[in-house]
Tab-separated table of C-alpha atoms in Angstrom:
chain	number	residue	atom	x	y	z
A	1	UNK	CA	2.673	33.745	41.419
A	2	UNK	CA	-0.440	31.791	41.182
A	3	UNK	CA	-2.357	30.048	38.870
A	4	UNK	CA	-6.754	30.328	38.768
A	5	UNK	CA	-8.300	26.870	38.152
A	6	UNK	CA	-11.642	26.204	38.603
A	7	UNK	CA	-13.178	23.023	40.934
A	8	UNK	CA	-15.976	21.529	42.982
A	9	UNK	CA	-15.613	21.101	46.498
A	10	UNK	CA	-17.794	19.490	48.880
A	11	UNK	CA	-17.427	20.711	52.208
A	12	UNK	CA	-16.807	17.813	55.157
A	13	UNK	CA	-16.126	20.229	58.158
A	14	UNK	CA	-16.715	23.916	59.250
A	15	UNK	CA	-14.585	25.411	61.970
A	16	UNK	CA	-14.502	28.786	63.134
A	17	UNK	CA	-11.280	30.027	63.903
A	18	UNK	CA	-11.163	33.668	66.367
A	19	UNK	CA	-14.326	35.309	65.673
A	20	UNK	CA	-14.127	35.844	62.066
A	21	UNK	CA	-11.424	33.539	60.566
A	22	UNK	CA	-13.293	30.093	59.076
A	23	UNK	CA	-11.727	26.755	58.135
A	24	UNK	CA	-12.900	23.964	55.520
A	25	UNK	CA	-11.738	20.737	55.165
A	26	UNK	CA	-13.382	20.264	51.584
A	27	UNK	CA	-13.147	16.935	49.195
A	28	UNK	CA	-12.831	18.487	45.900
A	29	UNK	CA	-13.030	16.449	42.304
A	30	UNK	CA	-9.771	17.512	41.214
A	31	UNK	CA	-7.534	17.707	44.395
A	32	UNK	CA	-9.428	15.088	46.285
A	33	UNK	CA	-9.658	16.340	50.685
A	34	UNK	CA	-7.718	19.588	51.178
A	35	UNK	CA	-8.515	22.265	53.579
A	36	UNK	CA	-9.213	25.976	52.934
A	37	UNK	CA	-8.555	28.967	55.640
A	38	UNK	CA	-10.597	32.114	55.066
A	39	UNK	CA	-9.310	35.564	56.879
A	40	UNK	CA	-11.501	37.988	57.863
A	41	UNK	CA	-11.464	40.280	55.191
A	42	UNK	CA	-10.478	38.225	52.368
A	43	UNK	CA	-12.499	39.196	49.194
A	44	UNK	CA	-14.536	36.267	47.607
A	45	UNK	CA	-16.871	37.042	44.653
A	46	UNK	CA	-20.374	36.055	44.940
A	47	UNK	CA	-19.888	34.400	48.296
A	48	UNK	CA	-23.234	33.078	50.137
A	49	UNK	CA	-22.292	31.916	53.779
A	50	UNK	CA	-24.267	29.034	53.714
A	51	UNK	CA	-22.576	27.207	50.811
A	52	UNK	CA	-19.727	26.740	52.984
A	53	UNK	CA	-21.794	24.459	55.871
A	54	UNK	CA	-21.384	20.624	56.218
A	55	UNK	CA	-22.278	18.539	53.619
A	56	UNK	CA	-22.852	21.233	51.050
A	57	UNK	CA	-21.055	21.309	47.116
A	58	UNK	CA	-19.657	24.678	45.583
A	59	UNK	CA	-17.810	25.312	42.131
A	60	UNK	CA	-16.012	28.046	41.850
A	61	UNK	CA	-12.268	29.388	41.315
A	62	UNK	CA	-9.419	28.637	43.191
A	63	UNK	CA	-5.638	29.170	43.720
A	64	UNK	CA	-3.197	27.532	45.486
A	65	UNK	CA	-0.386	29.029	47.396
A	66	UNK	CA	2.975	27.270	48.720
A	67	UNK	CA	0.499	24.245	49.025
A	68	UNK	CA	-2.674	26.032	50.740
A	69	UNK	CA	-5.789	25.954	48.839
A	70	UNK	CA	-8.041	29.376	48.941
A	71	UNK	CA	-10.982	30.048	47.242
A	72	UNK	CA	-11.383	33.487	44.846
A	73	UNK	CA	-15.129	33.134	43.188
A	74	UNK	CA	-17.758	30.818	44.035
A	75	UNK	CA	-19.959	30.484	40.838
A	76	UNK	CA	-22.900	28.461	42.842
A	77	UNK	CA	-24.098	26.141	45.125
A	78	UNK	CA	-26.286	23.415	46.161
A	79	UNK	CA	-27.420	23.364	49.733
A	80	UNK	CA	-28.488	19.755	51.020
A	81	UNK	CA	-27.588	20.225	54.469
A	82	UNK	CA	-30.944	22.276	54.992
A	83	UNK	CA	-32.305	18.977	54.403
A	84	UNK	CA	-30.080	16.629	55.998
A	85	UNK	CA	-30.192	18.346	59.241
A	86	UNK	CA	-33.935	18.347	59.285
A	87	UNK	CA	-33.848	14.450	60.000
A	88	UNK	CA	-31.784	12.829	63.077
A	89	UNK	CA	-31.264	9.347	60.718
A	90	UNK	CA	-30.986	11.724	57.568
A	91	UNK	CA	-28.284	13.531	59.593
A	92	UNK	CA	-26.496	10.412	60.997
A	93	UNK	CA	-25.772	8.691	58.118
A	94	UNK	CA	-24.339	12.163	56.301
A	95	UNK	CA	-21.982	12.250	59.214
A	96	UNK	CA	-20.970	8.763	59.019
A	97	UNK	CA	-20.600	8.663	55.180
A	98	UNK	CA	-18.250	12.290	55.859
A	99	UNK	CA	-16.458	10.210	58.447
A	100	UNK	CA	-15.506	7.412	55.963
A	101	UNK	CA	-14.618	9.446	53.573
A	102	UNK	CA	-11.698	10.808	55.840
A	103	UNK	CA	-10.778	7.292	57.142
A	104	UNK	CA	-10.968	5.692	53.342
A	105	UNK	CA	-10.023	8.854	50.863
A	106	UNK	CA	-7.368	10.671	51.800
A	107	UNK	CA	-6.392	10.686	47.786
A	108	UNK	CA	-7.936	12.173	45.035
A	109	UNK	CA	-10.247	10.153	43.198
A	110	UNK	CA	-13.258	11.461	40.514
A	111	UNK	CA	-15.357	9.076	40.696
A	112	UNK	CA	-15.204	9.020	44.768
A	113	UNK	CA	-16.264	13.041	44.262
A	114	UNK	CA	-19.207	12.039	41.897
A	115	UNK	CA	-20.167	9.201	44.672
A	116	UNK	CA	-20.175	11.169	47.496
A	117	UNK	CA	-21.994	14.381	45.658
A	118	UNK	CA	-24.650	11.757	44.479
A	119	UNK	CA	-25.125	9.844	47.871
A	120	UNK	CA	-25.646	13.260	49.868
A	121	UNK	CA	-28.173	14.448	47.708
A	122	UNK	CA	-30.457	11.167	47.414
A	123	UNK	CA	-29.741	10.651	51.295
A	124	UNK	CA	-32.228	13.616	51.029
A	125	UNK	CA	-35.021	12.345	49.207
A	126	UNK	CA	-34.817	8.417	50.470
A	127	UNK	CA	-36.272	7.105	53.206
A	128	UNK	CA	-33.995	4.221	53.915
A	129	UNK	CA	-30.943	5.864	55.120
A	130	UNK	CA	-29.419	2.548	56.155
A	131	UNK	CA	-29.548	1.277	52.939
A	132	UNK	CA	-28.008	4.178	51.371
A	133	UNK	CA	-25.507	4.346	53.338
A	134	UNK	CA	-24.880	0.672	53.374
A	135	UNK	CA	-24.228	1.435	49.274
A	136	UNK	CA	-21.840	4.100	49.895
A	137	UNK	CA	-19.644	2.051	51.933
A	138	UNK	CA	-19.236	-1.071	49.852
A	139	UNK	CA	-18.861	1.467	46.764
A	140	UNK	CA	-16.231	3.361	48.353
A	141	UNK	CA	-14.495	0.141	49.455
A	142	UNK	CA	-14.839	-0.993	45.706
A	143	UNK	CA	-13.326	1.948	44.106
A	144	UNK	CA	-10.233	1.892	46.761
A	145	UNK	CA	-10.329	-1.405	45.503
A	146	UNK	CA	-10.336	-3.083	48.917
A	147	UNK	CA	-13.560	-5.035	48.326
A	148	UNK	CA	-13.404	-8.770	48.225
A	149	UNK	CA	-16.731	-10.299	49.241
A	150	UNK	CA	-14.902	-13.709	48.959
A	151	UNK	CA	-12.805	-13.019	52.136
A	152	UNK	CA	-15.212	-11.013	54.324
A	153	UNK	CA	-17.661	-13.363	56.564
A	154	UNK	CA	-20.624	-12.796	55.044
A	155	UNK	CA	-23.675	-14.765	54.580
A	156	UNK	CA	-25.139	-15.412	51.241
A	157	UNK	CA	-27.984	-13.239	51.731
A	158	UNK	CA	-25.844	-10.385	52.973
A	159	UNK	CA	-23.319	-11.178	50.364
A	160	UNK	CA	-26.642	-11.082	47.004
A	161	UNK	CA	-27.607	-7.679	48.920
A	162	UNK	CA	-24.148	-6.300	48.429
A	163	UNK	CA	-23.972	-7.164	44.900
A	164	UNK	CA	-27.407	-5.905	44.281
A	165	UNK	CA	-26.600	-2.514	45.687
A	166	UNK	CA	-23.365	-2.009	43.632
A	167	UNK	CA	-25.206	-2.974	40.551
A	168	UNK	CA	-28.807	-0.454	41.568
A	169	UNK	CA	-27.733	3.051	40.463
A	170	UNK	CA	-27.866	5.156	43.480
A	171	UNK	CA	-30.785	7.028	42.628
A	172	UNK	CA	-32.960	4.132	43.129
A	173	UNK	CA	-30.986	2.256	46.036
A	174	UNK	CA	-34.368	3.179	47.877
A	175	UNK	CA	-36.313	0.708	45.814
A	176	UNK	CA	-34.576	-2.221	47.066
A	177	UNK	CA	-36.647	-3.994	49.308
A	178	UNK	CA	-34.508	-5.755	52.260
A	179	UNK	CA	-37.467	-8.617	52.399
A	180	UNK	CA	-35.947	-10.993	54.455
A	181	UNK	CA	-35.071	-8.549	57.115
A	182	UNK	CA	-31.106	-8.550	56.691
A	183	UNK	CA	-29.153	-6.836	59.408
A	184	UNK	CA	-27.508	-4.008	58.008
A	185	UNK	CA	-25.892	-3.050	60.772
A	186	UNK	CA	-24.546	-5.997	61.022
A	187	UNK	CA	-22.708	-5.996	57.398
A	188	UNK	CA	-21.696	-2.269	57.722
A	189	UNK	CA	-19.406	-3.612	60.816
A	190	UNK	CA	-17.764	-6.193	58.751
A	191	UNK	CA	-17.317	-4.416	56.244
A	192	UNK	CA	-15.052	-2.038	58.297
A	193	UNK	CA	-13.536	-4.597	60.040
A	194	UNK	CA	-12.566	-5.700	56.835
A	195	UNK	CA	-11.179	-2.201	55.716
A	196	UNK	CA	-9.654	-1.458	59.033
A	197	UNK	CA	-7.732	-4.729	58.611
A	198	UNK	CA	-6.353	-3.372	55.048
């Protein structure tokens, strides 16, 4: 026996399994990252194909089953990938932000659903991926509550951008201006030297 519950899931990897078998490894706002194995033949309601690539959100209904996660209806989608994929730095940062969510999430947190749903669909419409992505990662590390900017070797500058970009609301992250040329690069590596240290 079953119960039907109804989620969001964002999908963080696609694999084909045989020729018509699929599997998801989704991060979903109630569950937080589980992973959801289609059959061939098993009957979804309202089911468009392409809500299930990378980087893509769904609600629908789900069930669980002696601890595996399936999906029954999908009510609707928003595709972002379309767009993500269309640009190599758009596409990049997507798959690193994906890629930390893995390393730093494993548990199920809200409000690291709501960040990652919002950072995916502005890294579409900004044109400074590296700042956007930059945000993501010191907000993740903030809501783990790993994020001391005390300990971490950071300059003052790099330190005031930090702050800045965990006070900006992520829709306008792109309206920072990085005037004095800050590596970001440079802080995204000690910031997950930090975190790796944890």
């Amino acid at each position: 026996m079953y119960t039907l519950f109804k989620d969001q899931a964002i999908v963080l990897k696609r694999t084909f399994v045989g020729e018509k078998d699929l599997s998801l490894t989704v991060y979903t706002k109630k569950l937080g990252k589980d992973s959801i194995f289609i059959q061939n033949g098993q009957l979804i309601k309202n089911l468009p194909i392409v809500s299930l690539t990378e980087f893509n959100w769904f609600s629908g209904v789900f069930f669980k089953i002696k601890d595996k996660l399936y999906i029954n209806e999908i009510d609707n989608f928003k595709n972002v990938a379309i767009e993500i994929v269309k640009d190599y730095n758009k596409f990049l940062s997507a798959y690193n932000i994906i890629s930390w969510i893995y390393n730093f999430a494993p548990h199920q947190d809200e409000k690291i659903f709501i960040l990652l749903k919002k950072t995916l669909y502005y890294l579409t419409l900004t044109n400074d991926t590296d700042l956007l992505e930059l945000s993501f990662l010191v907000r993740l590390m903030y809501l783990n509550g790993e994020l001391n900017l005390n300990i971490i070797d950071l300059e003052n500058q790099e330190k005031e951008l930090l702050i800045n970009l965990l006070k900006t609301p992520i829709s306008q992250i792109s309206s920072i201006s990085n005037k004095e040329n800050i590596n970001l690069q440079k802080i995204k590596e000690k910031l997950l030297s930090f975190a790796h240290s944890l």
